[in-house]
């Protein structure tokens, strides 16, 4: 069985942890979009690993990891990650493959990312209403993700296959550097980047990356023919998807399940199941509406207990109650067969828990997710309040052993989303997760 795992909120749902648990049953782990903006945290035997570009199931011995064509690669960041895995004794040359169609991030992309964010910030200060109109800063991770995807769509991006072809690479890079320097100078008043410095740095990257490069479509086709079980790891989350998220406060790729096909080069018929991952509450980093955002005191309490700080940037995450309108939108877009719920333990101390079951835009009730982000920003959540369980769930490993109030909360989430829960995580360690119901990646149906 081949499975896609996606974030069903604004990213940081704990996908790294869930993937690490599921990876035990998979043969091949595939990243299909995003890049080093992602930070998937896995904790094994008290040691913490944060994966940015490499599939996060690779800590399991004997697995193969693939970085698909839909991913944008910063070679420096990737090589650093490779070195960390190697130091842990993983035979990375055997375990990791990179699609030759993946696009590369260059220093001008990160510089453009920062310059555009600064321009948006100053437009907000001058214009006042820029934020409401989507003209304010996005709050990007600053990793050059957006500008790299812009080049991909504008058909001037440079791919891994280009890097492997020295003459073609220099020619493409020269053209891009000239153009980006014009933009940096004229539009942003920012310093230029230097062609020769980048060319020689990337020549070194080419040699280091060459052993990993494959034709991704062929590679995955062959593995599917051999009956290998594929696990596609979505990065970010549905509400950060460039089409289905809170546009423009989104990332620049398709973080939804559909992205797995285009971003890995596999047909839709090769996907058997989709699992959405949600936190037991909601978080988001960066700008944009978050209807269920907590008031300051509760925010501090949950942020501290849930260690809600970005794995890539260290930024504090904004936290709020579980938003069933958001999660149901994600279930529909992705076609989730089931959901995994993480960080249930973070709510352990709450005397009562709230679930957003709809919105109100002034007097108008809304029960579906609005496409107009400004409208979402105006919406007030409509809450259902349930009793809290006020007991420790972090050692529990069976649904039936959870406190009755926690079971009721989870059953209510299932009813609101219309899909069953298949896994619950109650802590950051690998052991602090248990399956609910009789499904497995090994089954053929
Ligand atoms: P970018 O992907 O760096 O362009 O950032 C665009 C938006 O997506 C910002 O709000 C980021 O905070 C958010 N974002 C990007 N990657 C992640 C992630 O892995 N987790 C959570 N938010 C993310």
Short mmCIF file of C-alpha atoms and ligand atoms in Angstrom, two decimals:
data_model
loop_
_atom_site.label_atom_id
_atom_site.label_comp_id
_atom_site.label_asym_id
_atom_site.label_seq_id
_atom_site.Cartn_x
_atom_site.Cartn_y
_atom_site.Cartn_z
CA UNK A 1 0.00 0.00 0.00
CA UNK A 2 1.22 3.51 -0.85
CA UNK A 3 0.32 6.33 1.47
CA UNK A 4 0.45 10.13 1.41
CA UNK A 5 0.80 11.90 4.71
CA UNK A 6 -0.17 15.59 4.74
CA UNK A 7 -0.46 18.40 7.22
CA UNK A 8 -4.13 19.31 7.70
CA UNK A 9 -3.53 22.69 9.38
CA UNK A 10 -0.84 25.40 8.93
CA UNK A 11 2.18 23.10 9.12
CA UNK A 12 4.05 21.98 12.26
CA UNK A 13 1.35 19.38 12.97
CA UNK A 14 3.96 16.86 14.10
CA UNK A 15 4.30 15.15 10.72
CA UNK A 16 7.94 14.24 11.37
CA UNK A 17 6.93 12.22 14.41
CA UNK A 18 4.03 10.48 12.64
CA UNK A 19 6.16 9.70 9.59
CA UNK A 20 8.85 8.27 11.83
CA UNK A 21 6.26 5.94 13.37
CA UNK A 22 4.76 4.92 10.01
CA UNK A 23 8.13 4.62 8.28
CA UNK A 24 8.76 1.38 10.10
CA UNK A 25 6.18 -0.19 7.74
CA UNK A 26 7.30 1.54 4.51
CA UNK A 27 10.16 0.79 2.12
CA UNK A 28 10.56 4.16 0.42
CA UNK A 29 10.06 7.65 1.87
CA UNK A 30 9.51 10.52 -0.51
CA UNK A 31 9.51 14.30 -0.09
CA UNK A 32 7.54 15.91 -2.90
CA UNK A 33 7.41 19.67 -2.27
CA UNK A 34 8.83 22.50 -0.20
CA UNK A 35 12.46 22.66 0.74
CA UNK A 36 14.56 23.74 3.72
CA UNK A 37 11.63 25.84 4.98
CA UNK A 38 10.37 22.57 6.49
CA UNK A 39 11.55 21.32 9.86
CA UNK A 40 10.43 17.81 10.73
CA UNK A 41 11.48 16.85 14.23
CA UNK A 42 12.12 13.24 15.20
CA UNK A 43 13.27 12.18 18.67
CA UNK A 44 14.86 8.75 19.06
CA UNK A 45 16.39 7.65 22.35
CA UNK A 46 16.44 11.24 23.64
CA UNK A 47 18.35 12.42 20.57
CA UNK A 48 16.62 15.07 18.46
CA UNK A 49 16.88 15.19 14.66
CA UNK A 50 15.41 17.97 12.59
CA UNK A 51 14.97 17.09 8.92
CA UNK A 52 14.66 19.97 6.48
CA UNK A 53 14.99 18.49 3.00
CA UNK A 54 15.67 14.78 3.56
CA UNK A 55 12.66 12.51 4.21
CA UNK A 56 12.28 12.15 7.95
CA UNK A 57 11.78 8.38 8.01
CA UNK A 58 15.42 7.74 7.10
CA UNK A 59 16.46 7.11 10.69
CA UNK A 60 14.99 3.64 10.29
CA UNK A 61 17.65 1.28 8.95
CA UNK A 62 17.29 -0.11 5.44
CA UNK A 63 14.91 2.55 4.09
CA UNK A 64 15.30 4.46 0.85
CA UNK A 65 14.61 8.20 0.81
CA UNK A 66 13.81 10.17 -2.32
CA UNK A 67 13.84 13.93 -2.77
CA UNK A 68 11.30 14.38 -5.55
CA UNK A 69 11.27 16.81 -8.46
CA UNK A 70 8.77 19.08 -6.65
CA UNK A 71 11.25 19.90 -3.89
CA UNK A 72 13.50 22.97 -4.03
CA UNK A 73 17.01 22.14 -2.84
CA UNK A 74 19.52 24.37 -1.14
CA UNK A 75 22.67 22.28 -1.71
CA UNK A 76 24.54 23.76 1.29
CA UNK A 77 21.67 22.93 3.65
CA UNK A 78 21.18 19.49 2.12
CA UNK A 79 24.87 18.58 2.36
CA UNK A 80 24.87 19.62 6.00
CA UNK A 81 21.93 17.32 6.63
CA UNK A 82 23.63 14.48 4.75
CA UNK A 83 26.74 14.95 6.92
CA UNK A 84 24.63 14.74 10.09
CA UNK A 85 23.04 11.46 8.99
CA UNK A 86 26.40 10.07 7.97
CA UNK A 87 27.77 10.92 11.42
CA UNK A 88 24.96 8.83 12.87
CA UNK A 89 26.20 5.82 10.90
CA UNK A 90 23.60 5.91 8.13
CA UNK A 91 24.87 4.82 4.72
CA UNK A 92 23.47 7.92 3.03
CA UNK A 93 24.92 7.09 -0.42
CA UNK A 94 22.80 3.95 -0.45
CA UNK A 95 19.78 5.38 1.30
CA UNK A 96 19.20 8.73 -0.41
CA UNK A 97 18.28 9.58 -4.01
CA UNK A 98 17.62 13.01 -5.50
CA UNK A 99 15.50 13.61 -8.59
CA UNK A 100 17.46 15.28 -11.37
CA UNK A 101 14.38 17.42 -12.06
CA UNK A 102 14.37 19.13 -8.66
CA UNK A 103 15.08 22.85 -8.74
CA UNK A 104 18.00 24.46 -6.94
CA UNK A 105 17.97 27.40 -4.56
CA UNK A 106 20.72 29.98 -5.16
CA UNK A 107 22.01 32.84 -2.99
CA UNK A 108 20.03 35.32 -5.11
CA UNK A 109 16.82 33.53 -4.10
CA UNK A 110 17.45 34.00 -0.39
CA UNK A 111 18.48 37.59 -0.99
CA UNK A 112 15.32 38.26 -3.01
CA UNK A 113 13.19 36.58 -0.33
CA UNK A 114 14.60 38.92 2.35
CA UNK A 115 14.41 42.00 0.12
CA UNK A 116 10.77 41.36 -0.79
CA UNK A 117 9.78 40.79 2.83
CA UNK A 118 11.50 44.06 3.81
CA UNK A 119 9.71 45.88 0.98
CA UNK A 120 6.37 44.50 2.10
CA UNK A 121 7.09 45.49 5.69
CA UNK A 122 7.88 49.08 4.74
CA UNK A 123 4.79 49.21 2.49
CA UNK A 124 2.72 48.25 5.54
CA UNK A 125 4.31 50.99 7.63
CA UNK A 126 3.66 53.58 4.94
CA UNK A 127 0.32 52.35 3.60
CA UNK A 128 -1.54 51.13 6.68
CA UNK A 129 -4.03 48.85 4.93
CA UNK A 130 -1.39 46.79 3.10
CA UNK A 131 -1.69 43.88 5.53
CA UNK A 132 -5.46 43.50 5.16
CA UNK A 133 -5.03 43.53 1.36
CA UNK A 134 -2.29 40.92 1.51
CA UNK A 135 0.45 43.43 0.74
CA UNK A 136 2.22 43.17 4.10
CA UNK A 137 5.01 40.71 4.87
CA UNK A 138 4.21 36.99 4.54
CA UNK A 139 6.54 36.07 7.40
CA UNK A 140 8.52 33.65 5.22
CA UNK A 141 11.23 31.41 6.59
CA UNK A 142 13.75 33.42 4.55
CA UNK A 143 15.08 30.30 2.82
CA UNK A 144 14.51 31.56 -0.74
CA UNK A 145 11.59 29.20 -1.31
CA UNK A 146 9.18 31.61 -3.03
CA UNK A 147 11.74 33.16 -5.43
CA UNK A 148 13.00 29.68 -6.40
CA UNK A 149 9.47 28.50 -7.26
CA UNK A 150 8.91 31.77 -9.14
CA UNK A 151 11.87 30.88 -11.38
CA UNK A 152 10.54 27.36 -11.86
CA UNK A 153 7.20 28.65 -13.09
CA UNK A 154 8.83 31.45 -15.09
CA UNK A 155 10.89 28.73 -16.81
CA UNK A 156 14.27 30.15 -15.91
CA UNK A 157 14.99 27.91 -12.91
CA UNK A 158 18.08 25.73 -12.71
CA UNK A 159 17.56 22.05 -11.99
CA UNK A 160 19.79 19.33 -10.60
CA UNK A 161 20.24 17.94 -14.13
CA UNK A 162 21.57 21.36 -15.23
CA UNK A 163 24.04 21.38 -12.36
CA UNK A 164 25.44 18.08 -13.63
CA UNK A 165 26.12 19.65 -17.06
CA UNK A 166 28.89 22.16 -16.52
CA UNK A 167 28.63 24.22 -19.72
CA UNK A 168 24.84 24.51 -19.64
CA UNK A 169 24.94 25.30 -15.93
CA UNK A 170 27.36 28.21 -16.31
CA UNK A 171 25.33 29.68 -19.15
CA UNK A 172 22.01 29.49 -17.23
CA UNK A 173 23.57 30.75 -14.04
CA UNK A 174 25.20 33.70 -15.84
CA UNK A 175 21.86 34.75 -17.33
CA UNK A 176 20.06 34.43 -14.01
CA UNK A 177 22.72 36.28 -12.04
CA UNK A 178 22.60 39.18 -14.51
CA UNK A 179 18.85 39.41 -14.31
CA UNK A 180 18.58 38.98 -10.54
CA UNK A 181 21.26 41.60 -9.97
CA UNK A 182 19.22 44.05 -12.03
CA UNK A 183 16.16 43.32 -9.90
CA UNK A 184 18.12 43.48 -6.64
CA UNK A 185 19.66 46.83 -7.58
CA UNK A 186 16.76 48.57 -9.30
CA UNK A 187 13.77 47.30 -7.35
CA UNK A 188 15.23 46.74 -3.90
CA UNK A 189 18.47 48.77 -3.76
CA UNK A 190 20.13 45.57 -2.48
CA UNK A 191 23.76 44.52 -3.10
CA UNK A 192 24.41 42.20 -6.08
CA UNK A 193 25.53 38.56 -5.98
CA UNK A 194 28.74 37.46 -7.66
CA UNK A 195 28.64 35.01 -10.58
CA UNK A 196 32.11 33.40 -10.25
CA UNK A 197 31.77 32.87 -6.51
CA UNK A 198 28.44 31.08 -6.97
CA UNK A 199 29.68 29.08 -9.98
CA UNK A 200 32.68 27.71 -8.12
CA UNK A 201 30.69 27.01 -4.94
CA UNK A 202 28.06 25.09 -6.92
CA UNK A 203 30.76 23.16 -8.81
CA UNK A 204 31.81 21.75 -5.45
CA UNK A 205 28.17 20.97 -4.61
CA UNK A 206 27.83 19.20 -7.97
CA UNK A 207 30.62 16.78 -7.11
CA UNK A 208 29.24 16.14 -3.64
CA UNK A 209 25.67 15.57 -4.87
CA UNK A 210 26.40 13.54 -8.02
CA UNK A 211 26.32 10.11 -6.31
CA UNK A 212 22.74 10.74 -5.17
CA UNK A 213 21.20 11.90 -8.44
CA UNK A 214 18.69 9.71 -10.29
CA UNK A 215 15.93 9.98 -12.84
CA UNK A 216 13.18 10.22 -10.23
CA UNK A 217 10.33 9.00 -12.41
CA UNK A 218 12.24 5.90 -13.50
CA UNK A 219 13.53 5.22 -10.02
CA UNK A 220 10.08 5.30 -8.39
CA UNK A 221 8.49 3.42 -11.29
CA UNK A 222 10.92 0.54 -10.81
CA UNK A 223 10.32 0.45 -7.06
CA UNK A 224 6.57 0.37 -7.59
CA UNK A 225 6.98 -2.49 -10.05
CA UNK A 226 8.87 -4.36 -7.33
CA UNK A 227 5.91 -3.89 -4.98
CA UNK A 228 7.74 -1.58 -2.57
CA UNK A 229 5.58 0.38 -0.13
CA UNK A 230 5.83 4.11 -0.69
CA UNK A 231 5.24 6.78 1.96
CA UNK A 232 4.96 10.34 0.63
CA UNK A 233 5.82 12.99 3.19
CA UNK A 234 4.03 16.29 2.72
CA UNK A 235 5.78 19.32 4.16
CA UNK A 236 4.07 22.46 5.55
CA UNK A 237 0.29 22.01 5.61
CA UNK A 238 -2.94 22.33 3.63
CA UNK A 239 -3.58 25.89 4.82
CA UNK A 240 -0.13 26.86 3.52
CA UNK A 241 -0.79 25.30 0.10
CA UNK A 242 -0.43 27.88 -2.66
CA UNK A 243 -3.86 26.99 -4.10
CA UNK A 244 -5.89 25.83 -1.11
CA UNK A 245 -4.37 27.78 1.77
CA UNK A 246 -4.87 31.26 3.18
CA UNK A 247 -3.48 32.95 0.09
CA UNK A 248 -1.28 35.02 -0.04
CA UNK A 249 -0.12 33.93 3.43
CA UNK A 250 1.03 30.58 2.12
CA UNK A 251 4.15 28.86 0.91
CA UNK A 252 4.78 28.56 -2.83
CA UNK A 253 4.12 24.86 -3.41
CA UNK A 254 1.27 22.35 -3.32
CA UNK A 255 1.50 20.97 0.19
CA UNK A 256 -1.73 19.00 -0.36
CA UNK A 257 -1.96 15.33 -1.36
CA UNK A 258 -2.33 16.18 -5.05
CA UNK A 259 1.21 17.57 -4.94
CA UNK A 260 2.54 14.07 -4.32
CA UNK A 261 1.82 13.04 -7.91
CA UNK A 262 3.31 16.07 -9.63
CA UNK A 263 6.08 16.50 -7.09
CA UNK A 264 7.31 12.90 -7.17
CA UNK A 265 6.39 11.92 -10.72
CA UNK A 266 3.97 9.14 -9.84
CA UNK A 267 0.46 8.61 -11.21
CA UNK A 268 -2.66 9.22 -9.06
CA UNK A 269 -3.46 5.52 -9.43
CA UNK A 270 -0.38 4.67 -7.39
CA UNK A 271 -1.80 6.32 -4.24
CA UNK A 272 -3.91 4.08 -2.03
CA UNK A 273 -4.49 6.11 1.12
CA UNK A 274 -4.16 9.64 2.45
CA UNK A 275 -3.67 10.46 6.10
CA UNK A 276 -4.01 14.01 7.41
CA UNK A 277 -2.11 15.07 10.51
CA UNK A 278 -3.63 17.54 12.95
CA UNK A 279 -2.52 18.86 16.29
CA UNK A 280 -5.11 18.57 19.06
CA UNK A 281 -5.14 22.38 18.87
CA UNK A 282 -3.96 24.78 16.13
CA UNK A 283 -0.74 26.67 15.46
CA UNK A 284 0.66 28.84 12.73
CA UNK A 285 3.92 30.72 12.16
CA UNK A 286 4.16 33.90 10.14
CA UNK A 287 1.44 36.30 9.14
CA UNK A 288 -2.17 35.70 8.09
CA UNK A 289 -5.46 35.00 9.85
CA UNK A 290 -5.79 32.45 12.64
CA UNK A 291 -9.44 32.65 13.73
CA UNK A 292 -9.09 30.62 16.95
CA UNK A 293 -5.94 32.39 18.22
CA UNK A 294 -5.67 32.25 22.03
CA UNK A 295 -5.64 35.31 24.27
CA UNK A 296 -2.17 36.16 25.63
CA UNK A 297 -2.20 34.15 28.87
CA UNK A 298 -3.45 30.92 27.35
CA UNK A 299 -1.13 31.44 24.38
CA UNK A 300 1.86 31.56 26.71
CA UNK A 301 0.71 28.49 28.62
CA UNK A 302 0.18 26.30 25.53
CA UNK A 303 3.27 27.64 23.72
CA UNK A 304 5.42 26.71 26.70
CA UNK A 305 3.86 23.30 27.30
CA UNK A 306 3.81 22.45 23.56
CA UNK A 307 7.30 23.93 22.91
CA UNK A 308 5.74 25.87 20.09
CA UNK A 309 8.79 27.42 18.48
CA UNK A 310 9.65 26.94 14.80
CA UNK A 311 12.01 24.01 14.08
CA UNK A 312 13.60 25.95 11.20
CA UNK A 313 13.55 29.57 12.34
CA UNK A 314 12.99 29.32 16.11
CA UNK A 315 10.11 31.81 15.80
CA UNK A 316 7.33 31.51 18.41
CA UNK A 317 4.26 29.88 16.91
CA UNK A 318 0.84 31.43 17.29
CA UNK A 319 -1.51 28.99 19.03
CA UNK A 320 -5.29 28.57 19.16
CA UNK A 321 -8.12 26.10 19.73
CA UNK A 322 -8.78 23.28 17.28
CA UNK A 323 -10.50 24.70 14.21
CA UNK A 324 -12.77 22.02 12.72
CA UNK A 325 -13.69 24.25 9.76
CA UNK A 326 -10.02 24.40 8.76
CA UNK A 327 -9.40 20.70 9.34
CA UNK A 328 -12.54 19.65 7.46
CA UNK A 329 -11.47 21.82 4.51
CA UNK A 330 -8.17 19.90 4.62
CA UNK A 331 -9.93 16.52 4.80
CA UNK A 332 -11.95 17.41 1.71
CA UNK A 333 -9.05 18.83 -0.34
CA UNK A 334 -6.77 15.91 0.43
CA UNK A 335 -9.36 13.15 0.47
CA UNK A 336 -8.10 12.01 3.86
CA UNK A 337 -9.08 8.45 4.75
CA UNK A 338 -8.12 9.05 8.36
CA UNK A 339 -6.40 11.56 10.61
CA UNK A 340 -3.54 11.33 13.06
CA UNK A 341 -3.90 13.58 16.12
CA UNK A 342 -0.71 14.81 17.77
CA UNK A 343 0.14 16.62 20.99
CA UNK A 344 -3.00 15.56 22.83
CA UNK A 345 -0.98 15.75 26.08
CA UNK A 346 -0.50 19.51 25.64
CA UNK A 347 -4.19 19.97 26.53
CA UNK A 348 -3.97 17.71 29.60
CA UNK A 349 -4.24 20.53 32.15
CA UNK A 350 -7.17 22.38 30.55
CA UNK A 351 -10.32 22.52 32.69
CA UNK A 352 -12.33 22.85 29.45
CA UNK A 353 -11.48 22.54 25.76
CA UNK A 354 -13.03 24.40 22.87
CA UNK A 355 -13.56 23.38 19.25
CA UNK A 356 -14.37 25.90 16.54
CA UNK A 357 -17.34 24.44 14.64
CA UNK A 358 -18.15 27.42 12.41
CA UNK A 359 -17.51 31.11 11.86
CA UNK A 360 -19.54 34.26 12.06
CA UNK A 361 -18.80 37.14 9.70
CA UNK A 362 -20.71 39.91 11.46
CA UNK A 363 -24.25 38.54 11.67
CA UNK A 364 -23.68 36.03 8.87
CA UNK A 365 -22.92 32.45 9.95
CA UNK A 366 -20.40 30.52 7.83
CA UNK A 367 -19.80 26.81 8.08
CA UNK A 368 -17.30 26.48 5.26
CA UNK A 369 -13.81 27.76 4.83
CA UNK A 370 -13.89 31.13 3.01
CA UNK A 371 -11.61 31.61 0.00
CA UNK A 372 -11.39 35.31 0.71
CA UNK A 373 -8.58 35.62 3.25
CA UNK A 374 -9.66 39.11 4.28
CA UNK A 375 -13.08 37.67 5.16
CA UNK A 376 -11.44 34.90 7.16
CA UNK A 377 -9.54 37.62 9.03
CA UNK A 378 -12.86 39.23 10.00
CA UNK A 379 -14.50 35.98 11.09
CA UNK A 380 -15.22 35.22 14.73
CA UNK A 381 -15.13 31.54 15.68
CA UNK A 382 -18.23 29.76 16.93
CA UNK A 383 -17.15 27.40 19.70
CA UNK A 384 -18.40 24.21 21.23
CA UNK A 385 -17.07 23.71 24.75
CA UNK A 386 -16.27 20.27 26.15
CA UNK A 387 -14.98 19.31 29.59
CA UNK A 388 -11.21 18.91 29.91
CA UNK A 389 -9.69 15.69 31.26
CA UNK A 390 -7.12 17.22 33.62
CA UNK A 391 -4.96 14.13 33.82
CA UNK A 392 -1.70 12.98 32.28
CA UNK A 393 -2.07 11.19 28.93
CA UNK A 394 1.63 11.02 28.05
CA UNK A 395 2.11 7.38 29.11
CA UNK A 396 -1.14 6.04 27.68
CA UNK A 397 -0.89 3.68 24.71
CA UNK A 398 -4.49 2.56 24.06
CA UNK A 399 -7.51 4.62 23.10
CA UNK A 400 -9.69 2.88 25.68
CA UNK A 401 -7.27 3.86 28.45
CA UNK A 402 -7.57 7.59 27.71
CA UNK A 403 -9.66 9.59 30.19
CA UNK A 404 -13.34 9.61 29.20
CA UNK A 405 -13.30 13.36 28.48
CA UNK A 406 -10.29 12.97 26.15
CA UNK A 407 -12.09 10.14 24.31
CA UNK A 408 -15.17 12.35 23.98
CA UNK A 409 -13.04 15.21 22.59
CA UNK A 410 -11.42 12.92 20.01
CA UNK A 411 -14.71 11.30 19.02
CA UNK A 412 -16.17 14.78 18.52
CA UNK A 413 -13.28 15.67 16.19
CA UNK A 414 -13.97 12.52 14.17
CA UNK A 415 -17.65 13.40 13.91
CA UNK A 416 -16.93 16.98 12.81
CA UNK A 417 -14.34 15.94 10.22
CA UNK A 418 -16.19 12.86 9.00
CA UNK A 419 -13.14 10.58 9.15
CA UNK A 420 -11.75 8.21 11.78
CA UNK A 421 -8.65 8.79 13.88
CA UNK A 422 -5.93 6.27 13.04
CA UNK A 423 -3.11 7.37 15.33
CA UNK A 424 -2.71 9.44 18.48
CA UNK A 425 0.52 10.98 19.71
CA UNK A 426 0.90 12.05 23.32
CA UNK A 427 4.52 13.17 23.48
CA UNK A 428 7.61 13.84 21.42
CA UNK A 429 9.25 10.40 21.73
CA UNK A 430 8.79 7.60 19.21
CA UNK A 431 7.12 5.40 21.85
CA UNK A 432 4.55 8.07 22.75
CA UNK A 433 2.16 7.22 19.91
CA UNK A 434 -0.38 4.49 19.35
CA UNK A 435 -2.57 3.36 16.51
CA UNK A 436 -6.33 3.37 16.69
CA UNK A 437 -8.15 0.80 14.58
CA UNK A 438 -6.87 -2.05 12.47
CA UNK A 439 -5.08 -0.47 9.53
CA UNK A 440 -1.54 -0.94 8.33
CA UNK A 441 0.73 0.10 5.47
CA UNK A 442 1.44 -3.56 4.91
CA UNK A 443 -2.14 -4.41 4.04
CA UNK A 444 -3.01 -4.69 0.39
CA UNK A 445 -6.54 -3.28 0.61
P1 LIG B 1 8.12 30.25 2.91
O1 LIG B 1 7.71 28.85 2.67
O2 LIG B 1 9.46 30.37 3.57
O3 LIG B 1 7.99 31.10 1.67
O4 LIG B 1 7.08 30.89 3.97
C1 LIG B 1 5.72 31.12 3.64
C2 LIG B 1 4.81 30.87 4.85
O5 LIG B 1 4.82 29.48 5.14
C3 LIG B 1 5.25 31.57 6.14
O6 LIG B 1 4.11 31.90 6.88
C4 LIG B 1 6.03 30.49 6.87
O7 LIG B 1 6.04 30.70 8.26
C5 LIG B 1 5.22 29.27 6.49
N1 LIG B 1 5.99 28.03 6.52
C6 LIG B 1 6.87 27.58 5.61
N2 LIG B 1 7.35 26.39 5.95
C7 LIG B 1 6.74 26.06 7.09
C8 LIG B 1 6.79 24.91 7.93
O8 LIG B 1 7.50 23.92 7.68
N3 LIG B 1 5.99 24.94 9.04
C9 LIG B 1 5.17 25.97 9.33
N4 LIG B 1 5.09 27.07 8.57
C10 LIG B 1 5.87 27.11 7.47
#
